[in-house]
Amino acid sequence: MSGSEFESLEKTLEKHIPDAELKEVKRILFGKETKKLALPACAVEAASARDFELQGYLFEASPEQLRPPRTVRVGLIQNHIVLPTDAPVLDQITALHKRIGDMVDVAAMCGVNIVCFQEAWTMPFAFCTREKEPWTEFAESAEEGYTTQFCQKLAKKYNLVVITPILEREEIHNVLWNTAVVISNSGSILGKTRKNHIPRVGDFNESTYYMEGNTGHRVFQTQFGKIAVNICYGRHHPLNWFMYGMNGAEIIFNPSATVGGLSEPMWSIEARNAAIANHCFTCGINRVGTEYFNNDFTSGDGRKVQGVFFLIAHKDLGHFYGSSYVAAPDGSRTPGLSRTRDGLMVTEMDLNLTRQISDKWNFKMTGRYEEYAEELTRATKHDFKPNIIRE
């Protein structure tokens, strides 16, 4: 079975492990069991008719005497591109708008308050090709572009916050950025945040198109809680998650586009570890499918053929494995969405859990941040000497 056919780790476990052992296996792999969320029949039927997976889970917090529950429902959307990569640019964008609009409609049926799409959702992930045309034509204004206007209508229509990651064209300087626009449930633009870390790993050499962002670690106060967006490659950097947490994020979204051969063993670990370390919820969203391009491109790190490494020309980057999931500060997490299908993950969470787990584990209180800050400052100097004791 190829990687693009293997549907999910969870289904394989359920198929082959006896029921008596399965519960313990899942506890060790995923933390305490996450309860399933009852979703409306109309939503289940609509998802089936529109051919995408729908899952729902629930993270509960302990009842408190002085605070009521702070319940929010989050929706994560993963999807294939709709049209071939050589279709006209506007046709591709329009088709994706239609597909995502249909999926957001189901999210609204499920009572979702905040929805997040995958990285650069309005286009193929063409940055691997190094070609500029026609891919730069997908770039649009974060403030006035047709995708932002489309998402503003969705937000206002359904009373939900929309996180829409796009290829941004900053008109003043005519510069491209990998950006997530955050739109309030009122329909107004709350702000934008840009990708902090840019990969230069084989085909994932995105610096042909954009460089590291300049917006820092912004946290957005929404009606439904404080949220941040850690775009794709930033999940490999623990300090990136940390700084969003330091700025008060209760939910950190990680919209991504990453393939199985490159990162899949890390996928289920990084966002979950960040949720634990930073006493917050984290949401990993990864696109799904294999995207083919007309012109050959090569891997910057080579591909092995009969024991020798060559720069092998190919027309696809690999299989985007989906597997979107949500992790909680107590170390538990939802199962992942499918590795092969479009999907919507609906998760209800009580944000009171963030403080409850912080009070229990005290990672922030015991963090020794002043000491780290001093040592990091010294480590970035040109005359830095490691603190190594020798005989």
Tab-separated table of C-alpha atoms in Angstrom, residues 101-243:
chain	number	residue	atom	x	y	z
A	101	GLY	CA	-17.754	27.705	1.074
A	102	ASP	CA	-19.603	24.374	1.025
A	103	MET	CA	-17.461	23.040	3.870
A	104	VAL	CA	-17.852	26.196	5.970
A	105	ASP	CA	-21.605	25.873	5.523
A	106	VAL	CA	-21.394	22.485	7.274
A	107	ALA	CA	-19.106	23.952	9.953
A	108	ALA	CA	-21.800	26.529	10.665
A	109	MET	CA	-24.408	23.764	10.984
A	110	CYS	CA	-22.135	22.299	13.681
A	111	GLY	CA	-22.010	25.563	15.635
A	112	VAL	CA	-18.370	26.338	14.874
A	113	ASN	CA	-17.125	29.700	16.235
A	114	ILE	CA	-13.634	29.783	14.653
A	115	VAL	CA	-12.655	28.122	11.380
A	116	CYS	CA	-9.126	27.783	9.980
A	117	PHE	CA	-8.109	26.741	6.459
A	118	GLN	CA	-4.830	25.132	5.330
A	119	GLU	CA	-1.725	27.047	4.289
A	120	ALA	CA	-2.053	28.936	0.969
A	121	TRP	CA	-5.480	27.379	0.504
A	122	THR	CA	-6.440	29.312	-2.638
A	123	MET	CA	-3.751	27.727	-4.829
A	124	PRO	CA	-1.618	24.676	-5.539
A	125	PHE	CA	1.482	24.467	-3.345
A	126	ALA	CA	3.661	25.537	-6.263
A	127	PHE	CA	6.531	27.062	-4.294
A	128	CYS	CA	8.492	23.842	-4.743
A	129	THR	CA	8.698	24.409	-8.514
A	130	ARG	CA	10.762	27.633	-8.226
A	131	GLU	CA	8.796	28.984	-11.193
A	132	LYS	CA	7.367	32.462	-10.767
A	133	GLU	CA	4.621	32.315	-13.379
A	134	PRO	CA	1.751	31.739	-13.130
A	135	TRP	CA	2.038	31.110	-9.378
A	136	THR	CA	2.714	34.701	-8.309
A	137	GLU	CA	-0.606	35.611	-9.937
A	138	PHE	CA	-2.338	33.833	-7.059
A	139	ALA	CA	-0.999	36.490	-4.669
A	140	GLU	CA	-3.538	39.055	-3.520
A	141	SER	CA	-4.041	41.865	-1.057
A	142	ALA	CA	-4.654	40.798	2.539
A	143	GLU	CA	-6.907	43.808	3.045
A	144	GLU	CA	-8.793	44.124	-0.233
A	145	GLY	CA	-8.254	40.875	-2.163
A	146	TYR	CA	-11.145	38.794	-3.470
A	147	THR	CA	-10.347	35.965	-1.048
A	148	THR	CA	-10.457	38.294	1.946
A	149	GLN	CA	-13.750	39.720	0.697
A	150	PHE	CA	-15.089	36.188	0.217
A	151	CYS	CA	-14.091	35.249	3.787
A	152	GLN	CA	-15.575	38.440	5.209
A	153	LYS	CA	-18.924	37.420	3.769
A	154	LEU	CA	-18.598	33.939	5.291
A	155	ALA	CA	-17.691	35.375	8.700
A	156	LYS	CA	-20.606	37.759	8.754
A	157	LYS	CA	-23.091	35.258	7.321
A	158	TYR	CA	-22.286	32.538	9.842
A	159	ASN	CA	-21.114	34.648	12.825
A	160	LEU	CA	-17.717	32.961	12.984
A	161	VAL	CA	-14.057	33.994	13.017
A	162	VAL	CA	-12.237	32.992	9.813
A	163	ILE	CA	-8.478	32.345	9.591
A	164	THR	CA	-7.573	32.486	5.918
A	165	PRO	CA	-3.924	31.771	4.969
A	166	ILE	CA	-3.016	33.226	1.565
A	167	LEU	CA	-0.105	34.218	-0.620
A	168	GLU	CA	-0.153	37.953	0.074
A	169	ARG	CA	0.949	40.704	-2.277
A	170	GLU	CA	1.841	43.815	-0.306
A	171	GLU	CA	0.976	46.507	-2.826
A	172	ILE	CA	3.066	49.359	-1.370
A	173	HIS	CA	6.400	47.574	-1.848
A	174	ASN	CA	5.185	44.901	-4.304
A	175	VAL	CA	6.497	42.172	-1.981
A	176	LEU	CA	5.073	38.682	-1.469
A	177	TRP	CA	4.436	37.175	1.964
A	178	ASN	CA	3.019	33.934	3.328
A	179	THR	CA	0.222	35.413	5.409
A	180	ALA	CA	-2.806	34.471	7.475
A	181	VAL	CA	-5.627	37.007	7.604
A	182	VAL	CA	-7.848	36.895	10.679
A	183	ILE	CA	-11.421	38.041	10.118
A	184	SER	CA	-13.731	38.778	13.031
A	185	ASN	CA	-17.190	37.247	13.286
A	186	SER	CA	-18.459	40.776	12.581
A	187	GLY	CA	-16.944	40.525	9.100
A	188	SER	CA	-14.237	43.102	9.756
A	189	ILE	CA	-10.532	42.362	9.306
A	190	LEU	CA	-9.030	41.895	12.742
A	191	GLY	CA	-5.473	41.771	11.401
A	192	LYS	CA	-2.870	39.616	9.689
A	193	THR	CA	0.205	37.652	10.693
A	194	ARG	CA	3.063	36.432	8.528
A	195	LYS	CA	5.047	33.196	8.480
A	196	ASN	CA	7.992	33.512	10.855
A	197	HIS	CA	10.179	30.642	9.618
A	198	ILE	CA	10.848	29.792	5.959
A	199	PRO	CA	11.995	26.249	5.058
A	200	ARG	CA	15.000	25.592	2.897
A	201	VAL	CA	14.735	21.794	2.901
A	202	GLY	CA	14.902	20.169	-0.507
A	203	ASP	CA	11.804	21.122	-2.476
A	204	PHE	CA	10.568	23.213	0.436
A	205	ASN	CA	12.809	26.142	-0.480
A	206	GLU	CA	10.177	28.840	-0.318
A	207	SER	CA	12.575	31.802	-0.216
A	208	THR	CA	12.158	32.040	-3.994
A	209	TYR	CA	8.764	33.620	-3.233
A	210	TYR	CA	8.878	35.224	0.222
A	211	MET	CA	11.076	35.627	3.254
A	212	GLU	CA	10.586	35.485	7.019
A	213	GLY	CA	7.654	37.545	8.257
A	214	ASN	CA	7.879	40.888	10.025
A	215	THR	CA	4.771	40.799	12.216
A	216	GLY	CA	6.276	39.043	15.233
A	217	HIS	CA	4.052	36.861	17.394
A	218	ARG	CA	0.677	38.520	17.191
A	219	VAL	CA	-2.229	37.250	19.252
A	220	PHE	CA	-5.766	38.208	18.254
A	221	GLN	CA	-8.454	38.863	20.841
A	222	THR	CA	-11.669	37.488	19.402
A	223	GLN	CA	-15.120	37.152	20.896
A	224	PHE	CA	-14.318	33.463	21.381
A	225	GLY	CA	-10.863	33.695	22.967
A	226	LYS	CA	-7.275	34.752	22.234
A	227	ILE	CA	-5.882	33.049	19.128
A	228	ALA	CA	-2.603	32.954	17.198
A	229	VAL	CA	-1.479	31.514	13.855
A	230	ASN	CA	1.844	29.665	13.658
A	231	ILE	CA	2.161	29.054	9.930
A	232	CYS	CA	3.549	25.680	8.758
A	233	TYR	CA	7.343	25.458	9.220
A	234	GLY	CA	7.127	27.472	12.444
A	235	ARG	CA	5.888	24.340	14.196
A	236	HIS	CA	9.439	22.923	14.078
A	237	HIS	CA	10.654	25.811	16.265
A	238	PRO	CA	9.648	25.432	19.934
A	239	LEU	CA	10.426	29.077	20.683
A	240	ASN	CA	7.956	30.139	18.013
A	241	TRP	CA	5.087	28.380	19.809
A	242	PHE	CA	6.502	29.687	23.090
A	243	MET	CA	6.318	33.333	22.052
